[in-house]
C-alpha atoms as a printed R data frame, in Angstrom:
    type eleno elety resid chain resno       x       y       z
1   ATOM     1    CA   GLN     A     1 -10.619  -1.880  -5.944
2   ATOM     2    CA   SER     A     2  -7.130  -1.233  -7.074
3   ATOM     3    CA   THR     A     3  -5.059  -0.151 -10.396
4   ATOM     4    CA   VAL     A     4  -1.684  -1.072 -11.138
5   ATOM     5    CA   TYR     A     5   0.619   1.018 -13.316
6   ATOM     6    CA   LEU     A     6   3.551   0.362 -15.750
7   ATOM     7    CA   GLY     A     7   6.172   1.976 -13.428
8   ATOM     8    CA   PHE     A     8  10.206   2.379 -13.764
9   ATOM     9    CA   ASP     A     9  12.582   1.367 -10.749
10  ATOM    10    CA   PRO     A    10  15.761   4.404 -11.352
11  ATOM    11    CA   GLN     A    11  17.731   2.388  -9.054
12  ATOM    12    CA   LEU     A    12  17.717  -0.672 -10.511
13  ATOM    13    CA   GLN     A    13  17.005   0.497 -13.636
14  ATOM    14    CA   ARG     A    14  14.083  -1.764 -14.232
15  ATOM    15    CA   GLU     A    15  10.710  -1.718 -15.516
16  ATOM    16    CA   VAL     A    16   8.018  -2.442 -12.360
17  ATOM    17    CA   ALA     A    17   4.019  -2.848 -12.059
18  ATOM    18    CA   ILE     A    18   2.488  -1.254  -9.109
19  ATOM    19    CA   LYS     A    19  -0.483  -1.860  -7.705
20  ATOM    20    CA   THR     A    20  -2.383   0.685  -5.537
21  ATOM    21    CA   TRP     A    21  -5.353  -0.093  -3.942
22  ATOM    22    CA   HIS     A    22  -8.617   2.349  -3.805
23  ATOM    23    CA   PHE     A    23 -11.002   1.496  -0.584
24  ATOM    24    CA   ASN     A    24 -14.539   3.647   0.255
25  ATOM    25    CA   MET     A    25 -12.668   4.505   3.449
26  ATOM    26    CA   GLN     A    26  -8.862   4.664   4.787
27  ATOM    27    CA   ASP     A    27  -8.240   2.198   7.297
28  ATOM    28    CA   PRO     A    28  -5.078   1.640   9.225
29  ATOM    29    CA   ALA     A    29  -5.814  -1.762  10.574
30  ATOM    30    CA   GLN     A    30  -6.621  -2.916   7.111
31  ATOM    31    CA   ASN     A    31  -3.616  -1.555   5.663
32  ATOM    32    CA   ALA     A    32  -1.415  -3.517   8.431
33  ATOM    33    CA   VAL     A    33  -3.456  -6.612   8.086
34  ATOM    34    CA   LEU     A    34  -2.576  -5.913   4.113
35  ATOM    35    CA   LEU     A    35   0.913  -5.077   4.218
36  ATOM    36    CA   ALA     A    36   1.654  -7.967   6.696
37  ATOM    37    CA   GLU     A    37  -0.117 -10.343   4.346
38  ATOM    38    CA   ALA     A    38   2.368  -9.051   1.316
39  ATOM    39    CA   ARG     A    39   5.559  -9.318   3.677
40  ATOM    40    CA   ALA     A    40   4.436 -13.181   3.875
41  ATOM    41    CA   VAL     A    41   3.620 -13.550   0.152
42  ATOM    42    CA   GLY     A    42   7.168 -11.239  -0.845
43  ATOM    43    CA   LYS     A    43   8.998 -14.255   1.254
44  ATOM    44    CA   LEU     A    44   7.913 -16.822  -1.311
45  ATOM    45    CA   ARG     A    45  10.581 -18.001  -4.025
46  ATOM    46    CA   HIS     A    46   8.816 -19.465  -7.287
47  ATOM    47    CA   PRO     A    47   9.309 -19.603 -11.106
48  ATOM    48    CA   ASN     A    48   5.955 -19.531 -11.187
49  ATOM    49    CA   ILE     A    49   5.124 -16.630  -8.954
50  ATOM    50    CA   VAL     A    50   5.251 -13.139  -9.793
51  ATOM    51    CA   PRO     A    51   7.228 -11.586  -6.795
52  ATOM    52    CA   ILE     A    52   7.062  -8.958  -4.846
53  ATOM    53    CA   PHE     A    53   9.731  -6.024  -4.580
54  ATOM    54    CA   ASP     A    54   8.242  -3.761  -2.295
55  ATOM    55    CA   ALA     A    55   5.395  -2.781  -0.366
56  ATOM    56    CA   GLY     A    56   4.382   0.632   1.566
57  ATOM    57    CA   GLU     A    57   1.932   3.303   2.386
58  ATOM    58    CA   GLU     A    58   1.780   6.973   0.555
59  ATOM    59    CA   ALA     A    59  -0.888   9.203   1.940
60  ATOM    60    CA   GLY     A    60  -2.301   6.569   3.980
61  ATOM    61    CA   LYS     A    61  -3.217   4.488   0.577
62  ATOM    62    CA   LEU     A    62  -1.682   1.185  -0.138
63  ATOM    63    CA   TYR     A    63   0.487  -0.092  -3.084
64  ATOM    64    CA   LEU     A    64   2.496  -2.919  -3.654
65  ATOM    65    CA   VAL     A    65   5.273  -2.859  -6.228
66  ATOM    66    CA   PHE     A    66   5.603  -6.252  -8.656
67  ATOM    67    CA   GLU     A    67   8.359  -7.273 -10.811
68  ATOM    68    CA   TYR     A    68   6.630  -6.294 -14.442
69  ATOM    69    CA   VAL     A    69   6.091  -9.495 -16.492
70  ATOM    70    CA   PRO     A    70   5.738  -9.079 -20.395
71  ATOM    71    CA   GLY     A    71   2.805 -11.301 -21.882
72  ATOM    72    CA   GLN     A    72  -1.146 -12.105 -21.470
73  ATOM    73    CA   THR     A    73  -3.408 -13.205 -18.671
74  ATOM    74    CA   LEU     A    74  -4.632 -16.700 -19.537
75  ATOM    75    CA   ALA     A    75  -7.704 -14.822 -19.713
76  ATOM    76    CA   SER     A    76  -6.561 -12.979 -22.632
77  ATOM    77    CA   PHE     A    77  -5.367 -16.023 -24.223
78  ATOM    78    CA   LEU     A    78  -8.493 -18.135 -23.517
79  ATOM    79    CA   GLU     A    79 -10.555 -15.396 -25.702
80  ATOM    80    CA   GLN     A    80  -8.438 -15.478 -28.491
81  ATOM    81    CA   SER     A    81  -7.618 -19.751 -28.637
82  ATOM    82    CA   GLY     A    82 -10.887 -20.969 -27.172
83  ATOM    83    CA   ALA     A    83 -10.986 -24.123 -26.029
84  ATOM    84    CA   LEU     A    84  -7.347 -25.781 -25.994
85  ATOM    85    CA   THR     A    85  -5.956 -29.589 -26.457
86  ATOM    86    CA   PRO     A    86  -6.226 -31.446 -23.390
87  ATOM    87    CA   VAL     A    87  -1.815 -31.287 -23.362
88  ATOM    88    CA   LYS     A    88  -1.777 -27.657 -23.750
89  ATOM    89    CA   ALA     A    89  -4.186 -26.887 -20.689
90  ATOM    90    CA   VAL     A    90  -2.292 -29.549 -18.436
91  ATOM    91    CA   PHE     A    91   1.326 -27.655 -19.656
92  ATOM    92    CA   ILE     A    92  -0.127 -24.660 -18.244
93  ATOM    93    CA   LEU     A    93  -2.326 -25.753 -14.535
94  ATOM    94    CA   ARG     A    94   0.723 -28.125 -13.825
95  ATOM    95    CA   PRO     A    95   2.974 -25.127 -13.668
96  ATOM    96    CA   VAL     A    96   0.021 -23.106 -11.544
97  ATOM    97    CA   LEU     A    97  -0.466 -25.996  -9.196
98  ATOM    98    CA   ASP     A    98   3.003 -26.362  -8.303
99  ATOM    99    CA   ALA     A    99   3.110 -22.638  -7.178
100 ATOM   100    CA   ILE     A   100  -0.224 -22.438  -5.281
101 ATOM   101    CA   ALA     A   101   1.784 -26.355  -3.277
102 ATOM   102    CA   GLN     A   102   4.093 -23.980  -2.574
103 ATOM   103    CA   ALA     A   103   2.153 -20.902  -1.142
104 ATOM   104    CA   HIS     A   104   0.167 -23.345   0.718
105 ATOM   105    CA   ALA     A   105   3.221 -24.897   2.625
106 ATOM   106    CA   ARG     A   106   4.272 -21.448   3.650
107 ATOM   107    CA   GLY     A   107   0.386 -21.285   5.161
108 ATOM   108    CA   ILE     A   108  -0.951 -19.030   2.386
109 ATOM   109    CA   ILE     A   109  -3.967 -19.268   0.340
110 ATOM   110    CA   HIS     A   110  -4.303 -17.080  -2.716
111 ATOM   111    CA   ARG     A   111  -8.469 -16.798  -2.674
112 ATOM   112    CA   ASP     A   112  -8.365 -15.331  -5.707
113 ATOM   113    CA   LEU     A   113  -7.141 -17.868  -8.523
114 ATOM   114    CA   LYS     A   114  -8.388 -17.497 -11.879
115 ATOM   115    CA   PRO     A   115  -7.224 -16.913 -15.612
116 ATOM   116    CA   SER     A   116  -6.710 -13.489 -15.208
117 ATOM   117    CA   ASN     A   117  -4.391 -13.590 -12.298
118 ATOM   118    CA   ILE     A   118  -2.318 -16.124 -13.971
119 ATOM   119    CA   LEU     A   119   0.303 -14.481 -16.834
120 ATOM   120    CA   LEU     A   120   1.618 -15.896 -19.666
121 ATOM   121    CA   ASP     A   121   4.921 -14.788 -20.070
122 ATOM   122    CA   GLU     A   122   6.916 -13.982 -23.474
123 ATOM   123    CA   ASN     A   123   7.779 -17.618 -23.693
124 ATOM   124    CA   GLY     A   124   4.233 -19.042 -22.808
125 ATOM   125    CA   THR     A   125   5.865 -19.376 -19.134
126 ATOM   126    CA   PRO     A   126   2.531 -19.451 -16.446
127 ATOM   127    CA   ARG     A   127   2.746 -17.183 -13.418
128 ATOM   128    CA   VAL     A   128   0.669 -16.635 -10.606
129 ATOM   129    CA   MET     A   129   0.033 -13.290  -9.521
130 ATOM   130    CA   ASP     A   130  -2.240 -10.762  -7.270
131 ATOM   131    CA   PHE     A   131  -1.728 -12.767  -3.802
132 ATOM   132    CA   GLY     A   132  -3.501  -9.426  -2.716
133 ATOM   133    CA   ILE     A   133  -6.337 -10.583  -0.937
134 ATOM   134    CA   SER     A   134  -4.592 -13.907   0.066
135 ATOM   135    CA   ALA     A   135  -4.996 -14.782   3.778
136 ATOM   136    CA   GLN     A   136  -3.155 -17.122   6.298
137 ATOM   137    CA   VAL     A   137  -4.082 -20.745   6.806
138 ATOM   138    CA   ASN     A   138  -6.653 -21.133   9.435
139 ATOM   139    CA   ALA     A   139  -6.746 -17.076  10.180
140 ATOM   140    CA   PRO     A   140 -10.139 -16.157  11.407
141 ATOM   141    CA   ASP     A   141 -12.087 -14.094   8.653
142 ATOM   142    CA   ASP     A   142 -13.731 -11.349   9.534
143 ATOM   143    CA   THR     A   143 -15.544 -10.198   6.417
144 ATOM   144    CA   GLY     A   144 -19.188 -11.227   7.503
145 ATOM   145    CA   ASP     A   145 -21.398 -11.032   4.338
146 ATOM   146    CA   VAL     A   146 -18.484  -9.697   2.403
147 ATOM   147    CA   TYR     A   147 -16.738 -11.874  -0.230
148 ATOM   148    CA   SER     A   148 -13.326 -11.634  -1.023
149 ATOM   149    CA   GLY     A   149 -12.577 -13.133  -4.566
150 ATOM   150    CA   THR     A   150 -14.080 -13.621  -8.019
151 ATOM   151    CA   PRO     A   151 -18.072 -15.084  -8.193
152 ATOM   152    CA   ALA     A   152 -17.400 -17.444 -10.767
153 ATOM   153    CA   TYR     A   153 -14.416 -19.126  -9.265
154 ATOM   154    CA   MET     A   154 -15.721 -19.250  -5.628
155 ATOM   155    CA   ALA     A   155 -15.681 -23.058  -3.470
156 ATOM   156    CA   PRO     A   156 -19.288 -24.020  -1.873
157 ATOM   157    CA   GLU     A   157 -17.916 -23.899   1.257
158 ATOM   158    CA   TYR     A   158 -16.824 -19.899   0.906
159 ATOM   159    CA   ILE     A   159 -19.863 -19.379  -0.362
160 ATOM   160    CA   VAL     A   160 -22.539 -20.787   2.107
161 ATOM   161    CA   ARG     A   161 -19.714 -20.692   5.410
162 ATOM   162    CA   ARG     A   162 -17.228 -18.108   3.945
163 ATOM   163    CA   GLU     A   163 -14.822 -21.127   5.002
164 ATOM   164    CA   CYS     A   164 -11.595 -20.410   3.105
165 ATOM   165    CA   THR     A   165  -9.177 -23.052   2.927
166 ATOM   166    CA   GLU     A   166  -6.198 -24.685   0.830
167 ATOM   167    CA   ARG     A   167  -9.432 -26.624  -0.480
168 ATOM   168    CA   ALA     A   168 -10.490 -23.503  -2.105
169 ATOM   169    CA   ASP     A   169  -7.360 -22.593  -4.527
170 ATOM   170    CA   ILE     A   170  -7.773 -26.329  -5.378
171 ATOM   171    CA   PHE     A   171 -11.325 -26.030  -6.372
172 ATOM   172    CA   ALA     A   172 -10.241 -22.825  -8.611
173 ATOM   173    CA   ALA     A   173  -7.988 -24.697 -10.113
174 ATOM   174    CA   GLY     A   174 -10.450 -27.030 -11.076
175 ATOM   175    CA   LEU     A   175 -12.561 -24.509 -12.251
176 ATOM   176    CA   ILE     A   176  -9.597 -23.024 -14.806
177 ATOM   177    CA   LEU     A   177  -8.693 -26.653 -16.212
178 ATOM   178    CA   PHE     A   178 -12.859 -26.619 -17.543
179 ATOM   179    CA   GLU     A   179 -12.676 -23.521 -18.884
180 ATOM   180    CA   MET     A   180  -9.330 -24.160 -20.635
181 ATOM   181    CA   LEU     A   181 -11.041 -27.632 -21.918
182 ATOM   182    CA   ALA     A   182 -14.373 -26.193 -22.555
183 ATOM   183    CA   GLY     A   183 -13.770 -23.052 -23.636
184 ATOM   184    CA   ARG     A   184 -16.385 -21.661 -21.600
185 ATOM   185    CA   ARG     A   185 -16.418 -20.536 -17.685
186 ATOM   186    CA   ALA     A   186 -17.957 -23.759 -15.645
187 ATOM   187    CA   ALA     A   187 -20.553 -21.833 -13.765
188 ATOM   188    CA   GLU     A   188 -22.665 -19.053 -15.942
189 ATOM   189    CA   GLY     A   189 -25.370 -16.769 -15.216
190 ATOM   190    CA   ASP     A   190 -26.965 -13.848 -15.774
191 ATOM   191    CA   ASN     A   191 -26.473 -12.252 -12.366
192 ATOM   192    CA   LEU     A   192 -24.565 -12.759  -8.937
193 ATOM   193    CA   PHE     A   193 -27.283 -14.541  -7.383
194 ATOM   194    CA   GLN     A   194 -27.214 -17.688 -10.330
195 ATOM   195    CA   ILE     A   195 -23.570 -17.861 -10.716
196 ATOM   196    CA   LEU     A   196 -23.473 -18.580  -6.236
197 ATOM   197    CA   HIS     A   197 -26.265 -20.251  -6.963
198 ATOM   198    CA   ARG     A   198 -24.496 -22.930  -9.596
199 ATOM   199    CA   LEU     A   199 -21.217 -22.958  -7.712
200 ATOM   200    CA   ALA     A   200 -22.486 -23.571  -4.016
201 ATOM   201    CA   ASN     A   201 -25.109 -26.429  -5.460
């Protein structure tokens, strides 16, 4: 769905992360919705959220410019470390929950909270990134049968009824906590249907 590049801002002399989206068809209305969400996310100020510096369109394609944060994702960290101690897991999750709580207070749902969307910077501080498919709280979901997010971290009510509220992020955070403590995903399966079935039931 997207590609992320390491870029350089010549005006402010800093490295940045540039994310571009790849859709099957160019859709100005879809771009307008995503840009509106980017503006909302861009207003978030929290030490555990990777900020958006800029957003726009180039040749009909949407791009976002983020702060570049050296480090690794929580997913990569867990691949190397395996299961974590409860103290370490809570140390990582608590700032993530603080960041998500602030987003919820501003009416923003992440909708794709997962270990690969949590960066651990060079000091080990967790930073939530990629609010790219976030949605305004209580905004209508017109996606029909199309899922937004990562199946292994979806909430049951979203799988069954496409209901997306702040609770979906909290559920995803619980799945992340399980994964940190157990060293494996809570819902595993050989295919998409098995994963969704286990989460929904």
